[in-house]
PDB file of N, CA and C in Angstrom:
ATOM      1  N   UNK V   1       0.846  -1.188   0.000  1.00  0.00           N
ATOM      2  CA  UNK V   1       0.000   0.000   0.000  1.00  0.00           C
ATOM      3  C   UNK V   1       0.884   1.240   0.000  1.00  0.00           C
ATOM      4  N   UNK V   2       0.336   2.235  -0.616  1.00  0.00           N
ATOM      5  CA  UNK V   2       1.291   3.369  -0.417  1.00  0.00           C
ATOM      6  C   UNK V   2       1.012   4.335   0.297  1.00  0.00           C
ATOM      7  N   UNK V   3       2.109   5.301   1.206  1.00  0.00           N
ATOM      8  CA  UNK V   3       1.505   5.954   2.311  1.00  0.00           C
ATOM      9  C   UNK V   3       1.507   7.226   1.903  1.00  0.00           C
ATOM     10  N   UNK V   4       0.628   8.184   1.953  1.00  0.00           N
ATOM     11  CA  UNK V   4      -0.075   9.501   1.761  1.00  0.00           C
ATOM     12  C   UNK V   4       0.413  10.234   3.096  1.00  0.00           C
ATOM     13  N   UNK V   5       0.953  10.374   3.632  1.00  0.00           N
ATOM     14  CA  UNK V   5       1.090  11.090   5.204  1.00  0.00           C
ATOM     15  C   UNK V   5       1.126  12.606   4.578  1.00  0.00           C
ATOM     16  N   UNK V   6       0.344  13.407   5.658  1.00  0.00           N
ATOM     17  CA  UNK V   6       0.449  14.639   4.867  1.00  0.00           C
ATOM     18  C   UNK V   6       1.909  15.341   5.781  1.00  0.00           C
ATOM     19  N   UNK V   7       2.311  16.163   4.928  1.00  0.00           N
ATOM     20  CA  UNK V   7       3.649  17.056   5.040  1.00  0.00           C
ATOM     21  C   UNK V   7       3.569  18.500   4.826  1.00  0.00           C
ATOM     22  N   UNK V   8       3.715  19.372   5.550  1.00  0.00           N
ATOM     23  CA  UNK V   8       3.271  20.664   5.567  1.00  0.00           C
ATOM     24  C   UNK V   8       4.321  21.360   4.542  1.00  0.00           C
ATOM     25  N   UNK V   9       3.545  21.831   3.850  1.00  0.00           N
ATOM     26  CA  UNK V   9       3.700  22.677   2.331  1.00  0.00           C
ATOM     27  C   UNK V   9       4.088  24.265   2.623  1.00  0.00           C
ATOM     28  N   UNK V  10       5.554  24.681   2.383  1.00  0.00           N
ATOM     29  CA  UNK V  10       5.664  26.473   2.352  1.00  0.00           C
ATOM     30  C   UNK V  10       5.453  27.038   1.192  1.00  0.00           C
ATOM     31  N   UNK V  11       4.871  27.822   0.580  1.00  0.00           N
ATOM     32  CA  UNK V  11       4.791  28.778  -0.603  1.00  0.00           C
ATOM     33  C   UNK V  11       5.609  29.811  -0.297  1.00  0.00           C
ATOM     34  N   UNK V  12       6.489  30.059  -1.479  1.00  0.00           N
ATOM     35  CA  UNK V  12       7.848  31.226  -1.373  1.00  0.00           C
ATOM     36  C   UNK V  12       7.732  32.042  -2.519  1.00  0.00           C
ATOM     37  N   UNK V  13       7.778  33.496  -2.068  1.00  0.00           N
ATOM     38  CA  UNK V  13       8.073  34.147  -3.415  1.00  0.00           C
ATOM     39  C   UNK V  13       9.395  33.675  -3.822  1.00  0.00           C
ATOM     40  N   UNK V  14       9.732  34.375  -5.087  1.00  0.00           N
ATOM     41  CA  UNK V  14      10.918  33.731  -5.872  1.00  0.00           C
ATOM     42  C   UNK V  14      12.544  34.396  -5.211  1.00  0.00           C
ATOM     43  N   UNK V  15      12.197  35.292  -4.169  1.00  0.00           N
ATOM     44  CA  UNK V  15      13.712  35.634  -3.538  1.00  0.00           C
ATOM     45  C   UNK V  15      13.683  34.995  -2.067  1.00  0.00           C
ATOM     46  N   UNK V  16      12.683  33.731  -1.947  1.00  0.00           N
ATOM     47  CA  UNK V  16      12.257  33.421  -0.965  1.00  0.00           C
ATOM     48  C   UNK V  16      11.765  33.526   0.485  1.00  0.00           C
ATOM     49  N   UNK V  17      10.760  34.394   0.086  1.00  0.00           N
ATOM     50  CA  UNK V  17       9.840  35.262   1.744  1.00  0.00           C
ATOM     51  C   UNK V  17       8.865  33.927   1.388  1.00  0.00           C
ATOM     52  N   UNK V  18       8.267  33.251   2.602  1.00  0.00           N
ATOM     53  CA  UNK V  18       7.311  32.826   3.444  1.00  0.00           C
ATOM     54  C   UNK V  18       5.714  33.405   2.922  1.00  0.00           C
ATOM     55  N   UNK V  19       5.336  33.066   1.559  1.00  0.00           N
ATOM     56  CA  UNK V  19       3.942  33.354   1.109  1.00  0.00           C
ATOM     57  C   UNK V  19       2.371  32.844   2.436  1.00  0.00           C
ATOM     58  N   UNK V  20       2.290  31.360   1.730  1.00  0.00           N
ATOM     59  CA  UNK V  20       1.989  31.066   2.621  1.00  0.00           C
ATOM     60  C   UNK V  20       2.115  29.294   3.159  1.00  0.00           C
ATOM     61  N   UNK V  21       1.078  28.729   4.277  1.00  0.00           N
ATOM     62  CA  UNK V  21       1.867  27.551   4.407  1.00  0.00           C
ATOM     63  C   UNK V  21       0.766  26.540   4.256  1.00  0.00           C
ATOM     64  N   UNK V  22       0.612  25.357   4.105  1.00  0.00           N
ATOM     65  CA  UNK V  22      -0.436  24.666   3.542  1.00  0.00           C
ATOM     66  C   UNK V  22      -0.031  23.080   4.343  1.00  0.00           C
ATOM     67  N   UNK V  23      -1.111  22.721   4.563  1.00  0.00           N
ATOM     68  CA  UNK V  23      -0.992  21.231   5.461  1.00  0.00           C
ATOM     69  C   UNK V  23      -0.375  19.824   4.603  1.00  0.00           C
ATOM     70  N   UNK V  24      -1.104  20.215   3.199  1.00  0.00           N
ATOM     71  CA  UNK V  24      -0.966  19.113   2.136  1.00  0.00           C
ATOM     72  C   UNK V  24      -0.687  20.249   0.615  1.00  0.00           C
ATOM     73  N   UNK V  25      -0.159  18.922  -0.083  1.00  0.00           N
ATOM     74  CA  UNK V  25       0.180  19.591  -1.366  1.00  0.00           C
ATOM     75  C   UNK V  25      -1.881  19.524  -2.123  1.00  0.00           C
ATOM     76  N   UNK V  26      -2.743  18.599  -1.975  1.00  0.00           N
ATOM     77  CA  UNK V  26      -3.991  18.909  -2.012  1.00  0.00           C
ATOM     78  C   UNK V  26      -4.307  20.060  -1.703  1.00  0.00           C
ATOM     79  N   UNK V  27      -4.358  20.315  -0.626  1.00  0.00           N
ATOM     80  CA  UNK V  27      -5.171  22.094   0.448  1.00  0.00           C
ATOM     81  C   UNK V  27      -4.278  23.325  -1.156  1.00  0.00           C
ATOM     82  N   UNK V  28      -3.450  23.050  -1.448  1.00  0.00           N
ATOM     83  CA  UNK V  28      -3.263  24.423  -2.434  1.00  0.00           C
ATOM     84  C   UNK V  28      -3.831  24.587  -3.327  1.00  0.00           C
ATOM     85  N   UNK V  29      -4.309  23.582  -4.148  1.00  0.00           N
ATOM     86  CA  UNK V  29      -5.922  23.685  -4.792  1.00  0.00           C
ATOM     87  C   UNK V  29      -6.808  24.749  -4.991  1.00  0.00           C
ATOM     88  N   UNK V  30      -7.098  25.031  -3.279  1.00  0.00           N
ATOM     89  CA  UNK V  30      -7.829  25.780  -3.095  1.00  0.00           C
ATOM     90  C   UNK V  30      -7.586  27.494  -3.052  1.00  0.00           C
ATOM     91  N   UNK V  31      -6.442  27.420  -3.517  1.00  0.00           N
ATOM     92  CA  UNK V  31      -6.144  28.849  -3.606  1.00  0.00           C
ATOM     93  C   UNK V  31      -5.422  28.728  -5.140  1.00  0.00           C
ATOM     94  N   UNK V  32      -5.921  27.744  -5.928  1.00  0.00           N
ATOM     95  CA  UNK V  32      -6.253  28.099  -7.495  1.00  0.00           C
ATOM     96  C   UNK V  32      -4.885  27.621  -7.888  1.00  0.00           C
ATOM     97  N   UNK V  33      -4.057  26.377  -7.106  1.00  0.00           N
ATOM     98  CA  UNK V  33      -2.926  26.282  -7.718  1.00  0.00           C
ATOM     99  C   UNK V  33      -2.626  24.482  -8.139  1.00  0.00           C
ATOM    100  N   UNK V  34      -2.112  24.115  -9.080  1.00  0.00           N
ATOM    101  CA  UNK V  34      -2.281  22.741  -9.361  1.00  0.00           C
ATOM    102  C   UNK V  34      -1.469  21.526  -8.442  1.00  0.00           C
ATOM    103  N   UNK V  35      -2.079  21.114  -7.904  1.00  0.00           N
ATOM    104  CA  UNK V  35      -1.241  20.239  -6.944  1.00  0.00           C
ATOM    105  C   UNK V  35      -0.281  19.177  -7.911  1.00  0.00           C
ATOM    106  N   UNK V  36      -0.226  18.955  -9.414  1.00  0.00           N
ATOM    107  CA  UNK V  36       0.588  18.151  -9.324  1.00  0.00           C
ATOM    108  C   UNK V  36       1.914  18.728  -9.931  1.00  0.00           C
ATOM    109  N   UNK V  37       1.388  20.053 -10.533  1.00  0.00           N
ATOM    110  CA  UNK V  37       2.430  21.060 -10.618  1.00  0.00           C
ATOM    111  C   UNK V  37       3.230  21.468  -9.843  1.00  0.00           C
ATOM    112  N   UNK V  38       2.852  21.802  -8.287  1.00  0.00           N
ATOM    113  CA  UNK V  38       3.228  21.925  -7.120  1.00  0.00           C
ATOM    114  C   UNK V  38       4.609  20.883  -7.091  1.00  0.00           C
ATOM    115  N   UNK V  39       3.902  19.473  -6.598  1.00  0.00           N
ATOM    116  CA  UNK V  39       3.935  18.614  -6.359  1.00  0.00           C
ATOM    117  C   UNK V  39       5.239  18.352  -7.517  1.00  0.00           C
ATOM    118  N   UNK V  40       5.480  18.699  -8.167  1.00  0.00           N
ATOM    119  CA  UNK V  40       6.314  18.615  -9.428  1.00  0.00           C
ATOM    120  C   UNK V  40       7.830  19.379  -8.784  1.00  0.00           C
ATOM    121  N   UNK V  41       7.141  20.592  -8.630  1.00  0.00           N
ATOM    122  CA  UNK V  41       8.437  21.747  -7.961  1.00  0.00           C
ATOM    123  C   UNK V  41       8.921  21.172  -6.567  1.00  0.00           C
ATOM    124  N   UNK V  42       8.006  20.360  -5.919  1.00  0.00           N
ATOM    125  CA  UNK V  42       8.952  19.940  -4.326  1.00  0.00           C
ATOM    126  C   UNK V  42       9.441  18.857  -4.876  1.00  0.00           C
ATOM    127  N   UNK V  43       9.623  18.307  -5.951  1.00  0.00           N
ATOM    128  CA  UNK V  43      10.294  17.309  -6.149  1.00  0.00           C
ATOM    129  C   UNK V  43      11.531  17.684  -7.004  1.00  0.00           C
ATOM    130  N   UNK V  44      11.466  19.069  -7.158  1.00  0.00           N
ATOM    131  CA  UNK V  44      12.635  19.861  -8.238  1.00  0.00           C
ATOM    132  C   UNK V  44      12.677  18.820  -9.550  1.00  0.00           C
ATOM    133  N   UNK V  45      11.706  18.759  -9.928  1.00  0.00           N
ATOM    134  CA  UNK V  45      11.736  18.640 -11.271  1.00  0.00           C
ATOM    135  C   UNK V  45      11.444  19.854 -12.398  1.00  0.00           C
ATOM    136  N   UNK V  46      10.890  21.031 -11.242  1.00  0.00           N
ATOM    137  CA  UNK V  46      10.594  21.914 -11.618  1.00  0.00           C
ATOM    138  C   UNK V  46      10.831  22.687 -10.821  1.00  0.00           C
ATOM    139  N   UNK V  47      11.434  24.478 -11.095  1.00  0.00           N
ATOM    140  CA  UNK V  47      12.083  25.216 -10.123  1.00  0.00           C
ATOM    141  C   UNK V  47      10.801  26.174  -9.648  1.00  0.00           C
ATOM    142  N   UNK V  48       9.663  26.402 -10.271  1.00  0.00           N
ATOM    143  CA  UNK V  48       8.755  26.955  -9.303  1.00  0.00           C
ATOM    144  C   UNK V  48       7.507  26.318 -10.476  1.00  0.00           C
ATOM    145  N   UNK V  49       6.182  26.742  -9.574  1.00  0.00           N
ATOM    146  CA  UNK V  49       4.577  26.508  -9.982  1.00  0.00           C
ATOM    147  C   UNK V  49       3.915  27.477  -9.427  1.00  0.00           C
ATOM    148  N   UNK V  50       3.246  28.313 -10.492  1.00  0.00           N
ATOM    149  CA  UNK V  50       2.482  29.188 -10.380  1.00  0.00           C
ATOM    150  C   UNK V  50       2.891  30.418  -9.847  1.00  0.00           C
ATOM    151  N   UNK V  51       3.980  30.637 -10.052  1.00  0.00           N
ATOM    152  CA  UNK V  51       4.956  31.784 -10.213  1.00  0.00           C
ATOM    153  C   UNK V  51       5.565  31.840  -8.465  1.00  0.00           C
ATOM    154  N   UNK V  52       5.634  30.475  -7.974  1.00  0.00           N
ATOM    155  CA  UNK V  52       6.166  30.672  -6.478  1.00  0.00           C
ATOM    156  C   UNK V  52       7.130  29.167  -6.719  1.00  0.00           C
ATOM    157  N   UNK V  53       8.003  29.399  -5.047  1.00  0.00           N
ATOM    158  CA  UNK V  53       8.876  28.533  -4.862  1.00  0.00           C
ATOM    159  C   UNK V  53       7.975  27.553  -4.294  1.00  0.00           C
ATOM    160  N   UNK V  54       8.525  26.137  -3.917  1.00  0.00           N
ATOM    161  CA  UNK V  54       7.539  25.683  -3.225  1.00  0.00           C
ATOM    162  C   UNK V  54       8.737  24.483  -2.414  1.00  0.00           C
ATOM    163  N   UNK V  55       8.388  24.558  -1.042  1.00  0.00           N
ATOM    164  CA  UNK V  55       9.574  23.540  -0.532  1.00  0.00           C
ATOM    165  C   UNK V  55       8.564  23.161   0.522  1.00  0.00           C
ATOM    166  N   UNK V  56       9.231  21.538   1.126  1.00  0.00           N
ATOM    167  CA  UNK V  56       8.117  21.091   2.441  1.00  0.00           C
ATOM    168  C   UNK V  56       9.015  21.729   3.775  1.00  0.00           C
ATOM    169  N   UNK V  57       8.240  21.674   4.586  1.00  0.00           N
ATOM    170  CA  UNK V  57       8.808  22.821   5.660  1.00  0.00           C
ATOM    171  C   UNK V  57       9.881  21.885   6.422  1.00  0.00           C
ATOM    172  N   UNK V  58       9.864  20.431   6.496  1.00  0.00           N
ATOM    173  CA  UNK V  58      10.907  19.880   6.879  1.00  0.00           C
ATOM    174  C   UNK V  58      12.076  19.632   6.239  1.00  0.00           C
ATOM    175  N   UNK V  59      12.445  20.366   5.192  1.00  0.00           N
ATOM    176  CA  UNK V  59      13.906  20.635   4.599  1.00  0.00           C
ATOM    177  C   UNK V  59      14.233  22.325   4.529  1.00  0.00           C
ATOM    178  N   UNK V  60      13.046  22.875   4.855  1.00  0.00           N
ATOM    179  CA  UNK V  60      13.664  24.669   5.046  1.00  0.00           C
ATOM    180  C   UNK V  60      13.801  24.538   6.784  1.00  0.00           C
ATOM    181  N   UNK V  61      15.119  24.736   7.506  1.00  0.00           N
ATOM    182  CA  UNK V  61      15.496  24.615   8.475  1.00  0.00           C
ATOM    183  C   UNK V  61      15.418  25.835   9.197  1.00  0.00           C
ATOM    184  N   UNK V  62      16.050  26.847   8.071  1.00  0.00           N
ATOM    185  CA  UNK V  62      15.514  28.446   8.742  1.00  0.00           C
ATOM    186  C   UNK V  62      14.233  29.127   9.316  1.00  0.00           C
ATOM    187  N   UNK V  63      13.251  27.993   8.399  1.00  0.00           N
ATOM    188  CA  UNK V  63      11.679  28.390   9.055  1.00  0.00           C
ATOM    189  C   UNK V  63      11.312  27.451  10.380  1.00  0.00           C
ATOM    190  N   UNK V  64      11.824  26.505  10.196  1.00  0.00           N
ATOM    191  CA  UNK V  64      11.593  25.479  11.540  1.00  0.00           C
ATOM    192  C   UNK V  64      11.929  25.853  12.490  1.00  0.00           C
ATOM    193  N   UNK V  65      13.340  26.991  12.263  1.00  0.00           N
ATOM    194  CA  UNK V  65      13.854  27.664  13.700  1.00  0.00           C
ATOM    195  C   UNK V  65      12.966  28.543  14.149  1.00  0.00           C
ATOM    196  N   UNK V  66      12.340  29.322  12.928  1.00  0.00           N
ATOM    197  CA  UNK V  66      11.901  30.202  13.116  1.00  0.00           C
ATOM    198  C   UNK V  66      10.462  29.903  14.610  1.00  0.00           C
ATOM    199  N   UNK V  67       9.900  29.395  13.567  1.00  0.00           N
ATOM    200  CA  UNK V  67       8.147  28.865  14.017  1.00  0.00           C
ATOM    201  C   UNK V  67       8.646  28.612  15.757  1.00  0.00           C
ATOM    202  N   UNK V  68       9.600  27.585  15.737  1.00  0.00           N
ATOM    203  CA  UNK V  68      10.007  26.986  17.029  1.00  0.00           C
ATOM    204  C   UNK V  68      10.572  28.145  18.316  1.00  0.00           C
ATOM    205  N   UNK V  69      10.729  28.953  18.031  1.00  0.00           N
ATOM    206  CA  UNK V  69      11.151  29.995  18.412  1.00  0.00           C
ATOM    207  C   UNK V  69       9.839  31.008  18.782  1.00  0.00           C
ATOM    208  N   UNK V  70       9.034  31.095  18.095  1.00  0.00           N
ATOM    209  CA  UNK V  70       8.271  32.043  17.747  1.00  0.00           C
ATOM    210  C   UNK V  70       6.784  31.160  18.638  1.00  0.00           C
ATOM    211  N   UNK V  71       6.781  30.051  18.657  1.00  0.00           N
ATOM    212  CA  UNK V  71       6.195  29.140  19.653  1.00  0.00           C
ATOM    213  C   UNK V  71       5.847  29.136  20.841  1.00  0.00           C
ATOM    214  N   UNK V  72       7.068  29.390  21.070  1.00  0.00           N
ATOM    215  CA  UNK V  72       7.475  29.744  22.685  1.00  0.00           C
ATOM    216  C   UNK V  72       7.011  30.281  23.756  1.00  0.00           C
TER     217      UNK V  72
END
């Protein structure tokens, strides 16, 4: 079987600021953007979708500090 676990999604402008953040590569959909396009760019097969960066928040380390920090 294959596992679906969802992974929280950052949207980046292209000099990379923190657009916005999304639970699943699905949920961006809803703000009019193609998940497999997306889904294309976190796999760097493609360097952005829909005119943004797109990385999962557990390989941007600078935002993990951030949030974790900001938590507190």
């Amino acid at each position: 079987a294959v596992s679906h676990k969802k992974v929280k999604i950052l949207q980046l402008t292209l000099d990379g600021k923190v657009v916005n953040s999304y639970d699943s590569i699905a949920q961006t959909k809803e703000n009019g953007f193609n998940p497999s396009a997306v889904s294309r760019s976190l796999n760097k097969l493609s360097s952005t979708s829909g005119g943004y960066k797109w990385e999962h928040l557990e390989e941007n380390t600078t935002i993990q500090y951030r949030l974790k920090w900001k938590n507190k």
